[in-house]
Short mmCIF file of C-alpha atoms in Angstrom, two decimals:
data_model
loop_
_atom_site.label_atom_id
_atom_site.label_comp_id
_atom_site.label_asym_id
_atom_site.label_seq_id
_atom_site.Cartn_x
_atom_site.Cartn_y
_atom_site.Cartn_z
CA MET A 739 -12.41 -26.59 36.22
CA GLN A 740 -8.84 -26.94 35.66
CA VAL A 741 -9.57 -27.44 31.69
CA LEU A 742 -11.91 -24.09 31.96
CA ARG A 743 -9.21 -22.02 33.97
CA SER A 744 -6.26 -23.09 31.34
CA LEU A 745 -8.48 -22.12 28.57
CA ALA A 746 -9.60 -18.99 29.68
CA VAL A 747 -6.07 -18.05 30.28
CA ALA A 748 -4.79 -19.51 27.08
CA CYS A 749 -7.41 -17.15 25.40
CA SER A 750 -6.40 -14.03 27.03
CA LEU A 751 -2.35 -14.75 26.37
CA ALA A 752 -2.86 -15.59 22.65
CA ALA A 753 -3.68 -12.15 21.75
CA GLY A 754 -0.54 -10.95 23.64
CA LEU A 755 1.86 -13.17 22.02
CA VAL A 756 0.39 -12.20 18.57
CA SER A 757 0.22 -8.75 19.29
CA SER A 758 3.55 -8.48 20.49
CA GLN A 759 5.30 -9.53 17.71
CA THR A 760 3.75 -6.26 15.55
CA SER A 761 4.61 -2.74 16.39
CA ASN A 762 1.64 -2.14 18.78
CA THR A 763 3.06 -3.19 22.38
CA GLN A 764 0.50 -4.22 24.93
CA CYS A 765 1.39 -3.33 28.31
CA VAL A 766 -0.14 -5.57 31.26
CA LYS A 767 -0.65 -4.75 34.83
CA GLY A 768 0.86 -8.14 36.32
CA LEU A 769 4.03 -9.54 34.70
CA LYS A 770 5.24 -9.49 30.87
CA ILE A 771 7.04 -12.24 30.69
CA PHE A 772 9.65 -12.88 27.74
CA VAL A 773 10.72 -16.70 26.38
CA SER A 774 13.38 -17.70 24.08
CA ARG A 775 13.49 -21.28 23.21
CA GLY A 776 16.73 -23.36 22.72
CA THR A 777 18.55 -24.63 19.38
CA GLY A 778 16.22 -27.16 17.48
CA GLU A 779 13.04 -26.50 19.33
CA PRO A 780 10.40 -26.12 16.84
CA LEU A 781 8.75 -22.60 16.30
CA VAL A 782 5.56 -24.07 16.20
CA ASP A 783 4.80 -26.77 18.66
CA ALA A 784 1.11 -27.42 18.33
CA LEU A 785 1.21 -27.62 14.48
CA ASN A 786 3.77 -30.17 14.68
CA LYS A 787 1.38 -32.18 17.09
CA ASP A 788 3.55 -31.66 20.55
CA THR A 789 1.14 -32.79 22.59
CA THR A 790 3.15 -33.56 25.44
CA LEU A 791 4.11 -29.64 25.82
CA ILE A 792 0.77 -28.82 24.80
CA SER A 793 -0.78 -30.73 28.07
CA GLU A 794 2.08 -29.40 30.41
CA THR A 795 1.79 -26.03 29.72
CA GLY A 796 -2.09 -25.91 30.19
CA LEU A 797 -2.02 -23.30 27.42
CA GLY A 798 -3.94 -25.22 25.46
CA ASN A 799 -2.89 -25.05 21.74
CA ASN A 800 -1.19 -21.57 22.25
CA THR A 801 2.75 -23.23 22.35
CA ARG A 802 4.08 -21.03 19.51
CA GLY A 803 7.93 -20.48 20.02
CA LEU A 804 8.05 -21.64 23.49
CA GLY A 805 9.88 -24.68 23.84
CA GLU A 806 10.33 -26.51 27.28
CA THR A 807 10.95 -23.05 29.27
CA GLY A 808 6.84 -22.89 28.17
CA LYS A 809 6.40 -25.40 31.56
CA LEU A 810 7.39 -22.24 33.69
CA LEU A 811 4.44 -19.67 32.46
CA MET A 812 1.23 -20.95 34.16
CA PRO A 813 2.74 -21.95 37.81
CA VAL A 814 3.89 -18.24 37.51
CA PHE A 815 0.27 -16.67 36.26
CA ASP A 816 -1.45 -18.56 39.00
CA LYS A 817 0.42 -16.37 41.26
CA ILE A 818 0.87 -13.28 39.28
CA PRO A 819 -2.41 -11.98 38.24
CA ASP A 820 -2.86 -10.20 34.96
CA SER A 821 0.55 -11.37 33.60
CA ASN A 822 1.19 -12.95 30.19
CA TYR A 823 3.91 -13.67 27.92
CA THR A 824 5.53 -13.25 24.62
CA ALA A 825 8.26 -15.64 22.74
CA ILE A 826 11.07 -14.62 20.69
CA LEU A 827 10.40 -15.57 17.37
CA TYR A 828 13.82 -16.32 15.95
CA THR A 829 15.00 -19.47 14.25
CA ALA A 830 16.67 -21.18 17.14
CA SER A 831 18.87 -22.82 14.31
CA ASN A 832 22.14 -24.74 14.03
CA GLY A 833 22.44 -24.62 10.21
CA ARG A 834 22.29 -28.52 9.99
CA ARG A 835 23.90 -29.61 6.66
CA GLY A 836 20.98 -30.47 4.24
CA THR A 837 18.89 -28.29 5.38
CA ASN A 838 18.21 -24.69 4.29
CA GLU A 839 18.58 -23.09 8.21
CA SER A 840 21.03 -20.45 9.11
CA ASN A 841 23.88 -21.39 11.00
CA TYR A 842 24.23 -21.06 14.52
CA PHE A 843 26.18 -17.55 14.76
CA GLU A 844 23.77 -15.71 12.41
CA SER A 845 20.78 -17.61 14.49
CA VAL A 846 22.17 -15.96 17.44
CA PHE A 847 22.85 -12.53 15.95
CA ASN A 848 18.99 -12.29 14.42
CA GLY A 849 17.88 -13.69 18.16
CA THR A 850 20.03 -11.16 20.14
CA ALA A 851 18.35 -8.07 17.52
CA MET A 852 15.05 -9.44 18.27
CA VAL A 853 15.58 -9.25 21.98
CA ARG A 854 16.92 -6.24 22.13
CA LYS A 855 14.44 -4.73 19.93
CA ALA A 856 11.63 -6.41 22.26
CA MET A 857 12.87 -5.49 25.32
CA THR A 858 14.03 -1.89 24.23
CA ASP A 859 9.59 -1.86 22.99
CA TYR A 860 8.19 -2.99 25.82
CA ALA A 861 10.13 -0.62 28.19
CA THR A 862 9.35 2.16 25.99
CA ALA A 863 5.80 1.29 26.18
CA CYS A 864 5.29 0.54 29.33
CA PRO A 865 8.05 2.04 31.61
CA SER A 866 6.34 0.88 34.49
CA GLY A 867 5.70 -2.45 33.30
CA LYS A 868 7.59 -4.78 35.00
CA MET A 869 9.70 -7.67 32.57
CA ALA A 870 11.28 -11.07 33.48
CA TRP A 871 13.55 -13.15 30.83
CA ILE A 872 13.47 -16.70 30.35
CA GLY A 873 15.80 -18.24 27.88
CA TYR A 874 17.40 -22.15 27.36
CA SER A 875 20.52 -22.74 25.40
CA GLN A 876 21.05 -20.84 22.56
CA GLY A 877 17.88 -19.00 23.99
CA ALA A 878 19.79 -18.04 27.24
CA GLN A 879 22.81 -17.01 24.93
CA ILE A 880 20.70 -14.03 23.13
CA ILE A 881 19.36 -12.75 26.70
CA SER A 882 22.96 -12.57 28.08
CA ASN A 883 23.72 -10.80 24.81
CA SER A 884 21.42 -8.26 25.52
CA LEU A 885 21.87 -7.67 29.05
CA CYS A 886 25.74 -8.47 29.33
CA GLY A 887 26.97 -7.24 25.54
CA MET A 888 27.18 -9.42 22.63
CA PRO A 889 30.98 -9.91 21.77
CA VAL A 890 31.63 -7.81 19.22
CA ILE A 891 32.97 -11.01 16.95
CA TRP A 892 29.60 -11.81 16.30
CA ALA A 893 29.11 -8.54 14.49
CA GLN A 894 30.14 -9.87 11.54
CA PHE A 895 26.74 -11.44 11.14
CA MET A 896 25.18 -7.91 10.70
CA PRO A 897 24.05 -6.96 7.51
CA ASN A 898 26.61 -4.38 5.94
CA PRO A 899 27.71 -4.06 9.74
CA SER A 900 29.20 -0.35 10.60
CA ILE A 901 31.68 0.33 13.25
CA PRO A 902 28.67 2.39 15.17
CA GLU A 903 26.53 -0.43 15.06
CA MET A 904 28.91 -3.19 16.23
CA ILE A 905 29.56 -0.70 18.80
CA SER A 906 26.26 -0.50 20.04
CA PHE A 907 25.73 -4.28 20.20
CA SER A 908 28.77 -4.76 21.84
CA GLN A 909 27.50 -3.22 24.39
CA PRO A 910 24.65 -3.84 27.30
CA LEU A 911 21.77 -2.49 26.93
CA PRO A 912 21.08 1.20 28.94
CA ALA A 913 19.75 1.00 32.23
CA ASN A 914 16.59 2.99 31.03
CA VAL A 915 15.80 -0.28 29.40
CA THR A 916 16.55 -2.85 31.53
CA LYS A 917 15.55 -1.13 35.13
CA ASN A 918 11.87 -3.01 35.31
CA VAL A 919 13.76 -6.68 34.35
CA ILE A 920 13.31 -7.77 37.24
CA ALA A 921 14.17 -11.61 36.86
CA THR A 922 16.28 -13.23 34.56
CA LEU A 923 16.86 -16.87 34.01
CA LEU A 924 19.40 -18.56 31.88
CA LEU A 925 19.10 -22.02 31.56
CA GLY A 926 22.14 -23.97 30.13
CA ASP A 927 23.88 -20.79 28.51
CA PRO A 928 26.47 -21.53 26.07
CA SER A 929 28.10 -18.00 26.75
CA HIS A 930 27.76 -19.46 30.15
CA LYS A 931 31.24 -18.12 32.62
CA ASN A 932 32.13 -19.99 35.94
CA GLY A 933 32.62 -17.91 39.00
CA THR A 934 30.26 -14.89 38.80
CA ASN A 935 28.04 -13.83 41.16
CA TYR A 936 24.78 -14.88 39.09
CA ASN A 937 25.67 -18.38 38.52
CA TYR A 938 23.57 -21.16 40.06
CA GLY A 939 23.81 -24.94 39.31
CA SER A 940 26.03 -27.89 40.70
CA HIS A 941 29.15 -26.97 42.70
CA ASN A 942 31.29 -29.29 40.63
CA LEU A 943 31.29 -27.10 37.72
CA THR A 944 34.30 -28.28 35.43
CA GLY A 945 34.76 -25.30 32.86
CA ASP A 946 33.09 -22.70 31.36
CA GLY A 947 30.39 -22.52 28.14
CA VAL A 948 31.54 -23.38 24.36
CA PHE A 949 31.57 -19.40 23.93
CA TYR A 950 31.94 -18.21 27.57
CA ARG A 951 31.79 -14.52 28.11
CA GLY A 952 35.04 -12.88 28.41
CA ASP A 953 33.32 -9.62 30.63
CA THR A 954 30.22 -10.17 32.55
CA SER A 955 30.32 -7.01 34.35
CA ALA A 956 27.00 -5.70 33.18
CA CYS A 957 25.43 -8.80 34.26
CA GLU A 958 27.03 -8.85 37.34
CA ALA A 959 25.44 -5.57 38.53
CA LEU A 960 22.14 -6.71 37.88
CA GLY A 961 22.48 -8.64 41.23
CA LYS A 962 19.48 -10.63 42.01
CA ARG A 963 17.84 -9.74 39.05
CA ILE A 964 19.65 -12.70 37.07
CA ARG A 965 20.57 -16.20 37.70
CA SER A 966 22.42 -18.62 35.43
CA TYR A 967 21.91 -22.15 35.76
CA CYS A 968 24.77 -24.74 34.73
CA ASP A 969 25.01 -27.76 35.83
CA ALA A 970 28.07 -30.18 35.89
CA GLY A 971 28.10 -32.60 32.41
CA ASP A 972 26.03 -30.00 30.31
CA VAL A 973 28.29 -29.89 27.64
CA TYR A 974 27.16 -26.68 26.10
CA CYS A 975 27.70 -24.39 29.37
CA ASP A 976 30.04 -26.49 30.76
CA VAL A 977 32.52 -27.93 28.68
CA GLY A 978 34.54 -30.68 30.66
CA PRO A 979 35.42 -34.49 29.93
CA ALA A 980 32.04 -35.80 31.15
CA TYR A 981 29.08 -35.88 29.23
CA SER A 982 25.15 -36.14 30.80
CA ASP A 983 22.00 -35.31 29.85
CA ALA A 984 21.85 -32.41 32.41
CA HIS A 985 21.42 -29.78 29.39
CA VAL A 986 17.90 -30.81 28.82
CA ARG A 987 17.00 -31.09 32.90
CA TYR A 988 16.80 -28.03 33.81
CA VAL A 989 12.99 -27.26 33.72
CA LYS A 990 12.66 -31.18 34.82
CA ASP A 991 14.50 -30.91 37.70
CA ARG A 992 14.41 -27.25 39.23
CA LYS A 993 10.85 -26.30 38.04
CA GLU A 994 9.26 -25.14 41.83
CA GLU A 995 12.98 -23.31 42.27
CA LEU A 996 12.92 -21.14 38.93
CA VAL A 997 9.01 -20.83 39.46
CA ASN A 998 9.79 -19.54 42.86
CA TYR A 999 12.69 -17.49 42.07
CA ILE A 1000 10.38 -15.32 39.62
CA VAL A 1001 7.65 -15.06 42.07
CA GLU A 1002 9.65 -13.81 45.07
CA GLN A 1003 11.09 -11.13 42.64
CA TRP A 1004 8.08 -10.04 41.67
CA ASN A 1005 6.99 -10.22 45.42
CA ASN A 1006 9.52 -8.03 46.71
CA GLY A 1007 9.38 -5.11 44.10
CA GLY A 1008 12.49 -6.98 41.59
CA GLU A 1009 15.10 -6.48 44.27
CA THR A 1010 18.63 -5.91 42.76
CA GLY A 1011 21.22 -6.54 45.50
CA GLU A 1012 23.15 -5.20 42.91
CA VAL A 1013 27.46 -5.56 43.53
CA SER A 1014 29.67 -3.31 44.99
CA LYS A 1015 33.53 -3.36 45.99
CA THR A 1016 32.90 -5.61 48.66
CA LYS A 1017 32.84 -9.28 48.23
CA THR A 1018 29.87 -10.98 46.94
CA THR A 1019 27.62 -13.48 48.66
CA THR A 1020 28.08 -16.96 47.66
CA ARG A 1021 24.53 -18.46 46.26
CA SER A 1022 23.43 -21.70 45.44
CA GLY A 1023 26.20 -23.20 43.00
CA ALA A 1024 27.56 -19.90 42.92
CA SER A 1025 31.26 -19.47 43.92
CA PRO A 1026 32.23 -16.34 45.82
CA SER A 1027 34.37 -13.70 43.86
CA THR A 1028 35.10 -10.35 44.68
CA THR A 1029 34.35 -7.83 41.88
CA GLU A 1030 35.56 -3.85 41.27
CA ASP A 1031 32.06 -1.65 40.92
CA ALA A 1032 30.24 -3.54 38.12
CA SER A 1033 28.46 -0.75 37.53
CA SER A 1034 31.13 1.14 36.16
CA LYS A 1035 32.75 -1.45 34.38
CA ALA A 1036 29.39 -2.23 32.07
CA HIS A 1037 29.91 1.14 30.23
CA GLY A 1038 32.22 2.16 27.77
CA LEU A 1039 34.96 0.53 25.49
CA SER A 1040 37.85 -0.91 26.57
CA SER A 1041 40.97 -1.33 24.28
CA THR A 1042 40.10 -5.03 24.21
CA SER A 1043 36.94 -4.58 22.74
CA ILE A 1044 38.17 -2.04 20.45
CA LEU A 1045 40.79 -4.56 18.75
CA ALA A 1046 38.12 -7.19 18.63
CA ILE A 1047 35.85 -4.81 16.85
CA ILE A 1048 38.61 -4.01 14.42
CA MET A 1049 38.87 -7.70 13.79
CA SER A 1050 35.46 -8.01 13.29
CA VAL A 1051 35.79 -5.54 10.43
CA VAL A 1052 38.62 -7.28 9.03
CA LEU A 1053 36.72 -10.53 9.11
CA VAL A 1054 33.73 -8.90 7.23
CA VAL A 1055 35.95 -7.73 4.72
CA LEU A 1056 37.35 -10.97 4.18
CA ILE A 1057 34.29 -13.25 4.37
#
């Protein structure tokens, strides 16, 4: 029975995955989950005979572009009927020597562009459709870039970048696009910043991410609709003296918690818990902090952003 159920779900999800990467967006009655894998995770798991992943997702051979986070999908689908997923099919590369892969910075820029397009396309085609976003490692960074805004220094990897395009990418996606994102999971995000109201994970973090984010106000404004998990010892999201296998253990150690978060957000209609000028509530693994009105800070360019754009233009000219 389990095999038949998994096969049926896999067949129905296959159409959603294929169509979602074209210009035709299919709306679903349930929850649309977008997944972006981490650096080095293969694009075509099934063709690479990753039988462990295939069996653990319960999705048959339909595991293209999922990575480790694919293991969260079936438990969510069991509790939220009429749902499916889309994998962001970006390179997730690190430009290792002796390969033709794009470097990490190009991969992040291109992945961010794909996330922004996918989120905008679904919000436009399905104005009442609910979305959840799950990203691991580099895949988490391209999601947070879209929801929080991409630091403009990365815009040098745009093809023929212009200042208007750089300004656009430096800003978080507008509320009319993100309003129906009911849940976001960032796992081991290299742009993690400690002390924000959406941090979860270890209480004993020793540092920020490798590419930590300077302005987190747009993501903080999402309130309960976003969680960033970073555990101590993860050298990508928690730069510090100690190394452990923390970076690869998020799904293994927290699978039930991660699934429950998405399901709870669906059941409560995507509760926002948006921040205000008052002190934020301490959460599991989060440090209490006092924030300004994040919604007002999420819009417009600061003088620092303008300077960064000018520096990016200079870099483009010099490179």
